[in-house]
Amino acid sequence: MKKALLTFAVIVTASAGNAATNGFAWSSGIPTDCPFPRSPTLTGIFFTGRHSDYHCGDTWYPSWASDGNLYSPWTDGQTDGVRCGSGAGTNARTAHAVMLGDDPLKLTIRNTSPPKVGSASPYRGRYPCGSLVYDGIWYYGTYCLGPDGRYDHRGFAWNLPNLGPMPGFQISRDLGQTWTDSPLSPEHPLFPEPHKYLGPVKMGAPHFVDFGRNMQHSPDGKAYLLGMGAEESDPHRRPCIKPGPSGSAFELNPGCTDDFAHANLSWITADQIYLARVKPSPETINDRKAYEFFAGHDAKGRPVWTSDFARIKPLIQWNNHMGCVTATYVPGLKKYLMCITDGWPTVAKMTSYILEADVLTGPWKMVAYMKDFGEQAYFLNFPSKFISADGRTLWLCYSANFSPGWNGVELKINPPGGRYGLCLHEVILLGPDAGKTAAEKLAPEQSPTSRPQPL
C-alpha cells in the first residue's frame, strides 16, 4: 500500500527458515475500552521461530483452489521478475500469482500472467482486495484509495488516508491466464457508496472469508465478504495530529479545526466491520441484487439478512480501533479466526489483534492483542491450506514495514524474519494448557472435513 516501490531480487522459493528453537509468546495488554471479552479457550499466540524468506511484492491473500494450489493477488514490488504498482491513477495495475507446493517454506511463486490495468480515477490507488478461486474460476476484487500515495497535510505525511469504493470483480476462467474486466468502475461501484468523493464507506476493501479448499467449509455454499467502514455521523473521529519530536511518530494537534479526515477511514484504519454474502458465479459476483447484507440480530439473537444495503449494520465495532480485516474457518477448532489491523495514522507502528467465534455472525472474543506487531505489519490472514488437523498450528501471512523513515520514524522488525513483501510465520494458538502444548505442535497438516454451523 505504498506510492514508492522497493526493488527486489528475483527469488521464487524460500529458504528453509529458522529452526523452531527461538519461539516466544506475544504478550501485550488489552486496552480497557476493548468491547471483546477474552476467549476462554484460545488465550494467546506463540511464534515458533519458523518463517519464510520470500522476496516478493506485498498484498497477499491466498485462496486454496480445488487443484491444490494457492492463488493470490499481489502488488507494489517485484515477484518472479515482474514489477507491479497499484497507486498510478488511471494506470493502476494489480498482479496475480500461483503459489505451488505444500510446504509454506518451500513454495514456488509464479505470475499467472502480466499485471492488469484498472483505472482508479478519480482516486489515486486501486488495490487488490477479496480474492476467491471457486470451481476453477478466479474472482479478483479491487478497491480505490485517495487522495495520493503520499499526502502531506500540515507537515505530516500520510499514506492513502481515504478509503474509496469497490469497483467489483475481475474474472478469470483459466486460473489467472486471461481476465474479463469488471463491468463496474470507481464511479459506478458494486456497493452504493460513498455518497461523495472521499466520503466514508461501509463495505470497504472487502475480503472473502477463507472456507478452505474450494470453499468446502462454507455453511451454505455462499461466499462471505468482510468489509471495513465508518459512518458519516461518527461523533468521535480520529484526532488531529502533527509531526512529533525527533524519533516519535506524531503528537496531538488540538488547534486543528479543518475538515481533513485524518485517516479516520483509510487503507488500514476503520471503526466497524460489515458482512455481506453471495452465491459466487460469473453472473452474480458483480450484481448487487445478488448480495445479502448482515443487518444485526433479531429479538431471539438470530442474524438478520437483507438485500437492502441501506439496512446494513456493523457485525462488530470498536471506534478508532479497527481496520483491514480477514477471517478463516478452522475445522479442527470448529471456530472462525478474524485478523484486524488498526494502522493509524497509516505510516507509523501498527497494532493487530485476533478474534475467535463459533459462528461468523458472532459473538467474537479476543485471542491476542498484538501492539506494534511487525512493528508495522498489515494485511494479516491465515491461509487455510496451512492449518494443522487440530487447528492449533497455523501460518500467519502478512507484510511489514513499508514506510521506514516517514515523518522521521524508525521501524524495526518484530517478530524476527518479517519483511516488506510476503511473510509467512508459523504460530501456535495457546490455551489454558499453553505451557505443555506450545513446543509440541510444529508440523502443519491438512485440515479434516468439517462444516461450520449455519448462519
XYZ file of C-alpha atoms in Angstrom:
455
model
C 0.000 0.000 0.000
C 2.797 2.354 -0.977
C 3.441 5.037 -3.524
C 7.146 4.269 -3.783
C 8.175 0.710 -4.621
C 11.175 -1.217 -3.401
C 13.429 -3.230 -5.684
C 13.814 -6.942 -5.007
C 15.991 -9.637 -6.471
C 14.085 -12.469 -8.130
C 13.723 -15.361 -5.679
C 10.890 -17.777 -6.318
C 11.463 -20.211 -3.461
C 12.157 -19.535 0.198
C 14.987 -20.622 2.401
C 14.346 -23.292 4.986
C 13.621 -20.661 7.620
C 14.734 -20.714 11.210
C 14.617 -23.803 13.372
C 11.818 -23.820 15.931
C 14.114 -23.189 18.861
C 13.669 -19.439 19.363
C 9.918 -19.199 19.816
C 8.043 -16.799 22.064
C 4.503 -15.949 23.062
C 3.347 -12.482 22.087
C 2.499 -10.511 25.203
C 0.544 -7.288 25.106
C -2.068 -5.650 27.287
C -5.599 -5.143 26.009
C -6.988 -1.564 26.134
C -9.595 -1.028 28.816
C -12.227 0.102 26.291
C -11.971 -3.127 24.284
C -15.532 -4.419 23.608
C -14.457 -8.049 23.142
C -14.204 -10.379 26.142
C -11.211 -12.686 26.374
C -11.604 -16.095 24.821
C -11.679 -18.817 27.492
C -10.266 -21.440 25.105
C -7.746 -19.537 22.950
C -5.671 -17.348 25.207
C -2.731 -16.200 23.106
C -0.402 -16.794 20.187
C 3.055 -18.387 20.157
C 5.583 -17.731 17.377
C 7.697 -20.857 16.882
C 10.522 -19.013 15.113
C 9.965 -20.769 11.781
C 9.370 -18.285 8.973
C 9.731 -17.879 5.234
C 12.203 -15.748 3.316
C 10.367 -14.882 0.099
C 11.421 -11.769 -1.786
C 8.180 -10.579 -3.370
C 5.775 -7.677 -3.524
C 3.108 -7.369 -0.848
C -0.710 -7.693 -0.520
C -1.013 -11.498 -0.409
C -4.421 -13.113 0.178
C -4.078 -16.787 -0.850
C -7.161 -18.737 -1.949
C -6.978 -22.549 -1.873
C -8.278 -23.926 -5.165
C -9.589 -27.394 -5.997
C -6.341 -28.183 -7.873
C -4.478 -27.940 -4.545
C -2.653 -24.706 -5.362
C -2.953 -21.312 -3.733
C -3.809 -18.321 -5.916
C -3.239 -14.809 -4.663
C -3.185 -11.177 -5.678
C -0.075 -9.135 -5.052
C 1.217 -5.659 -5.860
C 3.715 -2.896 -5.037
C 7.034 -4.595 -5.634
C 8.560 -7.353 -7.712
C 7.593 -11.021 -7.859
C 9.032 -13.637 -10.203
C 10.842 -10.930 -12.170
C 7.739 -8.805 -12.714
C 7.057 -5.380 -11.181
C 3.643 -4.008 -10.287
C 2.279 -0.871 -8.632
C -1.314 -0.010 -7.776
C -1.020 3.700 -6.995
C -0.790 5.132 -10.512
C -4.276 6.596 -11.024
C -5.569 5.778 -14.494
C -2.662 3.365 -14.956
C -3.038 1.492 -11.643
C -2.124 -2.180 -12.012
C -2.733 -5.284 -9.933
C -0.874 -8.589 -10.181
C -1.728 -12.242 -9.586
C 0.306 -15.341 -8.837
C 0.081 -19.048 -8.112
C 1.835 -20.479 -5.045
C 2.916 -24.042 -5.827
C 3.803 -26.578 -3.148
C 2.597 -27.947 0.164
C 5.389 -26.677 2.425
C 4.980 -22.986 3.349
C 8.785 -22.704 3.488
C 9.348 -24.170 0.020
C 6.709 -22.621 -2.202
C 7.359 -21.752 -5.821
C 5.682 -18.472 -6.668
C 4.930 -17.651 -10.295
C 2.886 -14.992 -12.032
C -0.020 -16.437 -13.957
C 0.003 -13.575 -16.499
C 1.208 -9.950 -16.645
C -0.344 -7.435 -14.242
C -3.618 -5.936 -15.435
C -4.594 -2.260 -15.603
C -7.711 -0.890 -13.927
C -8.202 2.861 -13.670
C -8.581 4.288 -10.170
C -9.814 7.690 -11.374
C -10.927 9.903 -9.704
C -8.989 8.152 -6.934
C -5.244 7.562 -6.984
C -4.906 3.927 -5.915
C -6.728 0.775 -6.997
C -5.505 -2.153 -4.928
C -6.324 -5.883 -4.570
C -8.886 -6.997 -2.007
C -11.261 -10.002 -1.976
C -9.812 -12.890 -3.967
C -11.528 -16.260 -4.361
C -10.959 -19.305 -6.571
C -14.105 -21.428 -6.654
C -14.881 -24.274 -9.075
C -11.926 -23.236 -11.217
C -12.995 -19.592 -11.592
C -10.958 -16.803 -10.032
C -12.840 -13.765 -8.709
C -10.433 -10.883 -8.080
C -11.673 -7.730 -6.366
C -10.119 -4.276 -6.211
C -10.826 -1.150 -4.185
C -9.955 2.527 -4.502
C -7.892 4.849 -2.321
C -7.033 8.521 -2.276
C -6.115 11.223 -2.499
C -2.482 10.153 -3.034
C 0.129 7.601 -2.014
C 1.974 10.251 -0.017
C -0.328 13.012 1.084
C 1.188 15.865 3.081
C -1.149 17.720 5.412
C 0.066 20.364 7.852
C 3.587 18.931 7.827
C 2.599 15.276 8.348
C 2.994 12.704 5.568
C 0.043 10.297 5.280
C -0.330 7.207 3.092
C -3.629 6.992 1.173
C -5.733 8.353 4.066
C -9.161 7.940 2.398
C -10.756 4.570 1.653
C -12.860 4.561 -1.508
C -15.388 2.374 -3.344
C -15.110 -1.211 -4.566
C -15.353 -1.424 -8.409
C -16.336 -5.086 -8.482
C -14.507 -8.227 -9.521
C -12.373 -9.182 -12.483
C -12.947 -12.788 -13.527
C -10.604 -15.473 -14.849
C -11.925 -18.802 -16.105
C -8.434 -20.241 -16.642
C -6.829 -19.644 -13.227
C -5.325 -16.267 -13.975
C -4.035 -16.662 -17.520
C -6.686 -14.386 -19.064
C -9.134 -11.982 -17.461
C -12.512 -10.379 -18.055
C -12.698 -6.856 -16.652
C -15.324 -5.887 -14.126
C -18.303 -4.147 -15.749
C -18.201 -1.706 -12.828
C -15.927 1.260 -12.130
C -14.939 3.677 -9.344
C -17.769 5.955 -10.483
C -20.234 3.032 -10.593
C -19.074 0.622 -7.854
C -20.511 -2.664 -6.630
C -21.947 -1.195 -3.433
C -23.819 2.171 -3.378
C -21.129 4.158 -1.604
C -19.666 6.651 -0.883
C -22.191 9.449 -1.076
C -19.442 11.886 -2.058
C -15.844 11.698 -3.240
C -13.510 10.745 -0.360
C -16.519 10.174 1.883
C -16.780 7.091 4.142
C -17.885 3.625 3.021
C -19.021 0.515 4.894
C -18.064 -2.433 2.661
C -14.573 -1.039 2.199
C -11.714 -3.254 0.923
C -13.827 -6.419 1.326
C -12.131 -9.807 1.777
C -13.613 -13.261 1.345
C -13.851 -15.456 4.406
C -11.452 -18.363 3.803
C -13.584 -21.531 3.934
C -10.790 -23.878 2.883
C -10.112 -25.737 -0.327
C -12.664 -24.755 -2.971
C -14.785 -23.169 -0.225
C -15.506 -26.648 1.179
C -16.449 -25.401 4.651
C -18.960 -22.757 3.626
C -22.045 -23.383 5.773
C -24.445 -22.818 2.864
C -22.428 -22.759 -0.362
C -22.228 -18.965 -0.279
C -19.166 -16.746 -0.236
C -18.964 -14.250 2.627
C -17.214 -10.878 2.434
C -15.954 -8.811 5.366
C -15.612 -5.077 4.789
C -14.266 -2.276 6.945
C -16.042 1.028 7.291
C -17.041 4.139 9.157
C -20.155 6.247 9.482
C -20.711 9.739 8.165
C -22.053 10.837 11.558
C -19.148 9.435 13.588
C -19.084 11.530 16.792
C -15.505 10.582 17.711
C -13.241 10.668 14.675
C -9.522 10.124 14.758
C -7.836 13.183 16.252
C -5.854 15.890 14.517
C -2.104 15.287 14.710
C 1.184 16.861 13.731
C 4.736 15.530 13.422
C 6.168 14.537 16.763
C 9.572 15.250 18.258
C 12.508 13.504 16.625
C 12.040 9.742 16.768
C 8.343 9.761 17.690
C 5.531 9.117 15.237
C 3.270 12.091 15.968
C 1.623 14.183 18.654
C -1.913 15.505 19.029
C -2.737 18.842 17.467
C -5.661 20.275 19.480
C -5.605 23.501 17.484
C -6.588 21.783 14.232
C -10.083 22.778 13.108
C -10.223 21.833 9.429
C -12.316 19.011 7.962
C -9.467 16.709 6.888
C -10.479 13.189 7.985
C -7.069 12.326 9.464
C -7.282 8.753 8.151
C -10.405 8.002 10.159
C -11.169 5.501 7.378
C -8.107 4.693 5.301
C -6.482 1.666 3.675
C -5.646 0.384 7.181
C -7.971 2.176 9.661
C -11.702 1.898 10.341
C -14.404 1.955 13.014
C -16.626 -1.010 12.126
C -16.616 -4.355 10.318
C -19.504 -5.243 7.988
C -20.571 -8.519 6.362
C -22.133 -9.494 3.026
C -22.741 -12.795 1.238
C -23.377 -14.032 -2.303
C -23.611 -17.303 -4.200
C -20.461 -16.954 -6.319
C -20.777 -17.185 -10.090
C -19.737 -15.022 -13.046
C -23.358 -13.858 -13.291
C -23.797 -12.880 -9.631
C -20.415 -11.670 -8.420
C -20.839 -8.164 -9.926
C -24.612 -7.952 -9.424
C -25.553 -6.018 -6.306
C -29.038 -7.545 -6.373
C -27.492 -10.979 -5.768
C -25.993 -9.902 -2.415
C -27.382 -10.041 1.085
C -26.094 -7.870 3.910
C -25.882 -8.543 7.632
C -28.429 -6.319 9.376
C -27.933 -7.225 13.027
C -29.751 -9.772 15.178
C -33.443 -10.197 15.896
C -35.065 -10.383 19.351
C -34.084 -14.053 19.644
C -30.458 -13.387 18.745
C -30.731 -14.768 15.222
C -28.836 -12.988 12.412
C -30.905 -10.838 10.083
C -30.042 -10.676 6.371
C -31.337 -8.106 3.920
C -30.981 -7.262 0.233
C -31.364 -3.571 1.103
C -27.894 -2.070 1.518
C -29.371 0.854 3.454
C -30.237 -1.560 6.281
C -26.687 -2.936 6.704
C -25.404 -2.877 10.287
C -21.963 -3.469 11.786
C -21.004 -7.055 12.505
C -18.625 -5.728 15.169
C -17.350 -2.280 16.069
C -14.655 -0.604 18.137
C -14.465 3.060 17.293
C -10.976 4.204 16.244
C -9.535 0.708 16.750
C -10.389 -1.179 13.564
C -9.001 -1.552 10.056
C -8.124 -4.179 7.467
C -9.994 -7.429 8.213
C -9.769 -11.080 7.149
C -11.230 -14.303 8.548
C -10.574 -18.043 8.200
C -12.611 -21.049 9.288
C -10.544 -23.549 11.316
C -12.133 -27.034 11.070
C -10.060 -28.592 13.866
C -11.375 -25.995 16.302
C -14.776 -25.525 14.671
C -14.126 -21.823 15.014
C -13.503 -18.741 12.921
C -10.378 -16.651 13.394
C -10.508 -12.985 12.444
C -7.445 -10.756 11.944
C -7.844 -6.991 12.265
C -5.147 -4.340 11.909
C -5.517 -0.799 13.204
C -2.713 1.002 11.401
C -3.494 4.603 12.296
C -2.039 7.033 11.310
C -1.107 4.906 8.228
C 2.677 5.286 8.376
C 3.706 4.505 11.964
C 3.740 1.316 14.048
C 0.597 -0.783 13.701
C -1.436 -2.898 16.096
C -3.158 -6.139 15.084
C -5.436 -8.437 17.018
C -7.018 -11.842 16.561
C -10.608 -12.662 17.448
C -12.427 -16.009 17.524
C -16.060 -17.061 17.202
C -18.032 -20.272 16.840
C -20.320 -18.630 14.268
C -19.355 -15.981 11.745
C -22.091 -13.654 12.976
C -20.622 -13.764 16.480
C -20.212 -13.192 19.325
C -16.478 -12.557 18.866
C -13.848 -12.897 21.595
C -10.252 -11.727 21.943
C -7.440 -14.244 21.374
C -4.402 -11.975 21.157
C -3.890 -8.222 21.086
C -0.552 -7.524 19.395
C 0.539 -3.949 19.905
C 3.227 -2.764 17.448
C 3.204 -6.122 15.681
C 5.655 -6.139 12.816
C 6.455 -3.374 14.019
C 4.335 -2.260 11.078
C 2.551 -5.425 9.920
C -0.537 -5.270 7.728
C -2.813 -7.482 5.582
C -2.776 -10.354 8.099
C -4.509 -13.620 7.189
C -4.349 -17.331 7.987
C -4.219 -19.369 4.722
C -6.452 -22.391 5.285
C -4.074 -24.714 3.436
C -1.506 -24.429 6.202
C -3.580 -25.290 9.286
C -2.930 -28.424 11.350
C -5.589 -31.072 11.848
C -6.268 -29.948 15.422
C -6.390 -26.303 14.344
C -3.728 -25.142 16.805
C -0.793 -24.713 14.417
C -1.163 -22.203 11.585
C 0.915 -19.971 9.333
C 0.306 -16.240 9.600
C 0.614 -14.393 6.288
C 1.329 -10.655 6.273
C 3.572 -7.860 5.000
C 5.525 -5.336 7.064
C 7.424 -2.066 7.326
C 6.718 -0.294 4.043
C 7.366 3.245 5.361
C 10.612 3.345 7.389
C 11.751 6.927 7.776
C 8.422 8.596 7.024
C 7.951 11.538 9.409
C 11.346 10.636 10.891
C 10.117 7.400 12.471
C 12.368 4.338 12.658
C 10.748 0.921 12.250
C 12.238 -2.332 13.475
C 11.378 -5.917 12.534
C 9.372 -7.806 15.167
C 8.910 -10.769 15.078
C 12.300 -11.658 13.571
C 12.092 -12.722 9.945
C 9.480 -10.206 8.870
C 9.993 -8.056 5.813
C 8.397 -5.702 3.327
C 6.863 -8.276 0.993
C 5.488 -11.743 1.709
C 5.877 -13.058 5.257
C 4.793 -16.488 6.471
C 5.321 -17.241 10.165
C 4.410 -20.457 11.937
C 2.294 -19.830 15.032
C 0.559 -21.911 17.687
C -2.695 -20.869 19.296
C -2.344 -21.091 23.043
C -4.948 -22.239 25.528
C -5.131 -22.764 29.288
C -2.607 -25.580 28.804
C -0.200 -23.302 26.889
C 2.896 -24.413 28.767
C 2.783 -28.004 27.634
C 1.429 -27.539 24.118
C 3.477 -24.740 22.559
C 6.623 -26.782 21.979
C 4.781 -29.896 20.833
C 2.785 -28.714 17.812
C 5.155 -27.863 14.970
C 4.060 -29.646 11.775
C 1.215 -28.215 9.659
C -1.232 -30.829 8.349
C -4.185 -30.770 6.023
C -7.440 -29.824 7.704
C -10.105 -32.521 8.151
C -13.560 -32.258 6.626
C -15.883 -30.425 9.000
C -18.706 -27.990 8.249
C -19.226 -24.901 10.396
C -22.528 -24.026 12.000
C -25.061 -22.420 9.636
C -25.640 -18.694 9.834
